[in-house]
Coordinates of N, CA and C in Angstrom, one line a residue:
X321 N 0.8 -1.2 0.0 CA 0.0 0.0 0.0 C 0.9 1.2 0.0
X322 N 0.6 2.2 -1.1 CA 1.1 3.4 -0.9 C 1.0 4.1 0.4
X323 N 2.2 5.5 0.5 CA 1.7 6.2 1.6 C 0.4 7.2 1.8
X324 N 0.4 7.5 0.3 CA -0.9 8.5 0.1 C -1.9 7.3 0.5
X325 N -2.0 6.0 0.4 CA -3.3 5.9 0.7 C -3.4 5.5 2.0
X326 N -2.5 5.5 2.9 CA -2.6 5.6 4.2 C -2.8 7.2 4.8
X327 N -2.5 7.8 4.0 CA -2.9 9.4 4.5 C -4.4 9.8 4.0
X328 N -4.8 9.2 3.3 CA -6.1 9.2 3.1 C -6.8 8.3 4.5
X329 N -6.4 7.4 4.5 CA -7.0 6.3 5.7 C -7.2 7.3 6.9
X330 N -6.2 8.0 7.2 CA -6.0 8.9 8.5 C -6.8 9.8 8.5
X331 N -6.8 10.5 6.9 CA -7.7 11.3 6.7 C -8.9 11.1 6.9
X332 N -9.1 9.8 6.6 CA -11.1 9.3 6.8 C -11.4 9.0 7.9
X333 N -10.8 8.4 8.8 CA -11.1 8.3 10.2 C -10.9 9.6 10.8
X334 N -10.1 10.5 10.8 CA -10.4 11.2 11.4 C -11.3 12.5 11.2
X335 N -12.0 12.3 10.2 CA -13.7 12.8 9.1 C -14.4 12.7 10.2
X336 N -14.6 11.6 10.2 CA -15.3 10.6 11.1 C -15.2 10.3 12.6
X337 N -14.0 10.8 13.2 CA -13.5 11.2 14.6 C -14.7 11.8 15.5
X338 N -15.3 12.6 15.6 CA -16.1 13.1 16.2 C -16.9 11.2 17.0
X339 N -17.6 11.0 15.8 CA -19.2 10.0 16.5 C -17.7 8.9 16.7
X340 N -16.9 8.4 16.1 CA -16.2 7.5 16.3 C -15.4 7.0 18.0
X341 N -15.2 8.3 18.5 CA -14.9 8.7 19.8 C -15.6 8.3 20.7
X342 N -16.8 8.3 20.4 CA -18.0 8.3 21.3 C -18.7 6.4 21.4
X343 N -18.6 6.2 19.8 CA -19.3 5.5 19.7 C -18.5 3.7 18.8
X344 N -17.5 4.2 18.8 CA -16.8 3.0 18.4 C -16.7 3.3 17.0
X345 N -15.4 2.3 16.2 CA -15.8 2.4 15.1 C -16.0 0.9 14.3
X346 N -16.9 0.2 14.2 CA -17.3 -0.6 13.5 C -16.8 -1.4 12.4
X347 N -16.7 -3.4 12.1 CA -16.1 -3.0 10.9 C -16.9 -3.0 10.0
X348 N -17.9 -2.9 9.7 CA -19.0 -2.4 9.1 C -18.1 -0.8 8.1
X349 N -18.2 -0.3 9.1 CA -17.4 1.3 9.0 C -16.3 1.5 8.6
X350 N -15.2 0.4 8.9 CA -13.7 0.3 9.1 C -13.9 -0.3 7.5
X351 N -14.9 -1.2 6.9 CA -14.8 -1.8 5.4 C -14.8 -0.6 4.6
X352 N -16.1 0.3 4.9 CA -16.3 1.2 3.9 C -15.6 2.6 3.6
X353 N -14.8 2.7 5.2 CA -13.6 3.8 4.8 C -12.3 2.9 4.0
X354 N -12.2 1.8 4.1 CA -11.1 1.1 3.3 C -11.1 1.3 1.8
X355 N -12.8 0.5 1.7 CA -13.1 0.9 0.3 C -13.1 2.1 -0.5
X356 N -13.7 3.2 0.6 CA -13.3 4.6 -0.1 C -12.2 5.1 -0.3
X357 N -11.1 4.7 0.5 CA -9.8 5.2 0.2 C -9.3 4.3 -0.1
X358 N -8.9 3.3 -0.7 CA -8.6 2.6 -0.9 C -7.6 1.9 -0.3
X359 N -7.9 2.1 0.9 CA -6.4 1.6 2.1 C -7.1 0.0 2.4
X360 N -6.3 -0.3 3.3 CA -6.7 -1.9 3.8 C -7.6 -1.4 4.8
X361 N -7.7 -2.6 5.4 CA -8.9 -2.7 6.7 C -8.0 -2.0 7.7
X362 N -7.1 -3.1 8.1 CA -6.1 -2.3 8.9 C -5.5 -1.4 9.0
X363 N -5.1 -0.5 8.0 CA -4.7 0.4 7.7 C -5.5 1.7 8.1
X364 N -6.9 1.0 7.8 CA -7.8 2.7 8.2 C -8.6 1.6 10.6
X365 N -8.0 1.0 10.6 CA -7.9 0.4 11.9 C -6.8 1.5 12.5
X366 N -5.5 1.0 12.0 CA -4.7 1.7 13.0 C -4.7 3.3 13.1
X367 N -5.1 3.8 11.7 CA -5.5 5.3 11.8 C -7.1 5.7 12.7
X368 N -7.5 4.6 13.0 CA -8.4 5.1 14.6 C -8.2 5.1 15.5
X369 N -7.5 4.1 15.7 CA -6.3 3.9 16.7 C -5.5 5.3 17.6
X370 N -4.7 5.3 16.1 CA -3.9 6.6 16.4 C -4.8 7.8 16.5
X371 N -6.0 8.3 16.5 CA -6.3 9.3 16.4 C -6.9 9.3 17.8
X372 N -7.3 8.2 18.2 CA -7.7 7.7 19.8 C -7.2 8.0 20.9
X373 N -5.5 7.6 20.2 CA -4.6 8.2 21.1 C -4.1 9.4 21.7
X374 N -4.4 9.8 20.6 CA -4.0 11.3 20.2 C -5.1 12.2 20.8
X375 N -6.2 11.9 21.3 CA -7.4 12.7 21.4 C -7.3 12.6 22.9
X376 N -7.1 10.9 23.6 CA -7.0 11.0 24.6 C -6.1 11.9 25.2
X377 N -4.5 12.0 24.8 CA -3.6 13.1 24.9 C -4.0 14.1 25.0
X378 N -5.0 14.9 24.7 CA -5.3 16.1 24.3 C -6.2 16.2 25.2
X379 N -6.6 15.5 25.6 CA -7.5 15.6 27.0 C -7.2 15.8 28.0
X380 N -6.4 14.8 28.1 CA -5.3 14.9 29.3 C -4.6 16.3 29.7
X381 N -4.0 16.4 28.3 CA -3.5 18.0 28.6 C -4.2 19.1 29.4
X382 N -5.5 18.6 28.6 CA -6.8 20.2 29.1 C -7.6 19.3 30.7
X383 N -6.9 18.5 30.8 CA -7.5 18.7 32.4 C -6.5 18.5 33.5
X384 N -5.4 18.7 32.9 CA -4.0 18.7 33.6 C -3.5 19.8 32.5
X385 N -3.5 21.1 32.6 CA -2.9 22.4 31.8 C -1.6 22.1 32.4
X386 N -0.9 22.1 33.7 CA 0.3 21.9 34.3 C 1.2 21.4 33.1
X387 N 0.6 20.3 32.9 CA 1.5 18.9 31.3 C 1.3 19.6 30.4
X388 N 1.0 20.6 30.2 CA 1.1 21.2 28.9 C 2.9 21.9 28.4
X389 N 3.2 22.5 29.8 CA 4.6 23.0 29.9 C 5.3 21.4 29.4
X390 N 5.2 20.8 30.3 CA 6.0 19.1 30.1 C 5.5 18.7 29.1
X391 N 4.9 18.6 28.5 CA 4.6 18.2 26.7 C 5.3 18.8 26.2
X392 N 5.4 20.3 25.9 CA 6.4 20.8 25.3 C 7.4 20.9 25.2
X393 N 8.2 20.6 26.8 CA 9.6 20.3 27.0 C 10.2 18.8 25.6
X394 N 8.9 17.9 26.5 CA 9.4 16.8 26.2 C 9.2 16.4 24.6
X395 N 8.6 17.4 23.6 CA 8.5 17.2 22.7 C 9.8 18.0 22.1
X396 N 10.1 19.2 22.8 CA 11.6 19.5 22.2 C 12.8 18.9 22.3
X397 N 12.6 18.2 23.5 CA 13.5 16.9 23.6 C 13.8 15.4 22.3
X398 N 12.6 15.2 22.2 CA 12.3 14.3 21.3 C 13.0 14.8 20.1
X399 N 12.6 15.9 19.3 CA 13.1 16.7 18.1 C 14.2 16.5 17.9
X400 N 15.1 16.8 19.6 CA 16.6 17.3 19.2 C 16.9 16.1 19.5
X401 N 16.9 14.9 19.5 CA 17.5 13.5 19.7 C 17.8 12.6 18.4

């Protein structure tokens, strides 16, 4: 699989991010963003995945603002390594 069509995959789950969040995402759902982008099953899987992770992160941040300074460190850290 190309990388464009895993950037579409990411792209379509996270379209779809909002009710997905809430409500799971289906492989009902998981076939038919495959099919529209033409990524695998898995492929638009682990881009829910990651966006899951990512969201929870983001949560976290905004209910612990303190971590937001330590995010940032530790993301400049990461860069310069």
């Amino acid at each position: 699989m190309t990388k464009c069509r895993e950037e579409h995959a990411a792209d379509a789950a996270r379209s779809y991010a909002p009710a997905n969040r809430y409500n799971g995402l289906g492989d009902i759902d998981m076939g038919l963003l495959a099919t529209l982008t033409g990524a695998s099953f898995d492929a638009v899987r682990a881009a829910h995945k990651a966006d899951l992770a990512e969201w929870a992160r983001e949560q976290q941040l905004r209910d612990h603002p303190d971590l937001v300074v330590l995010d940032a460190d530790l993301d400049r850290i990461r860069r310069c390594s």
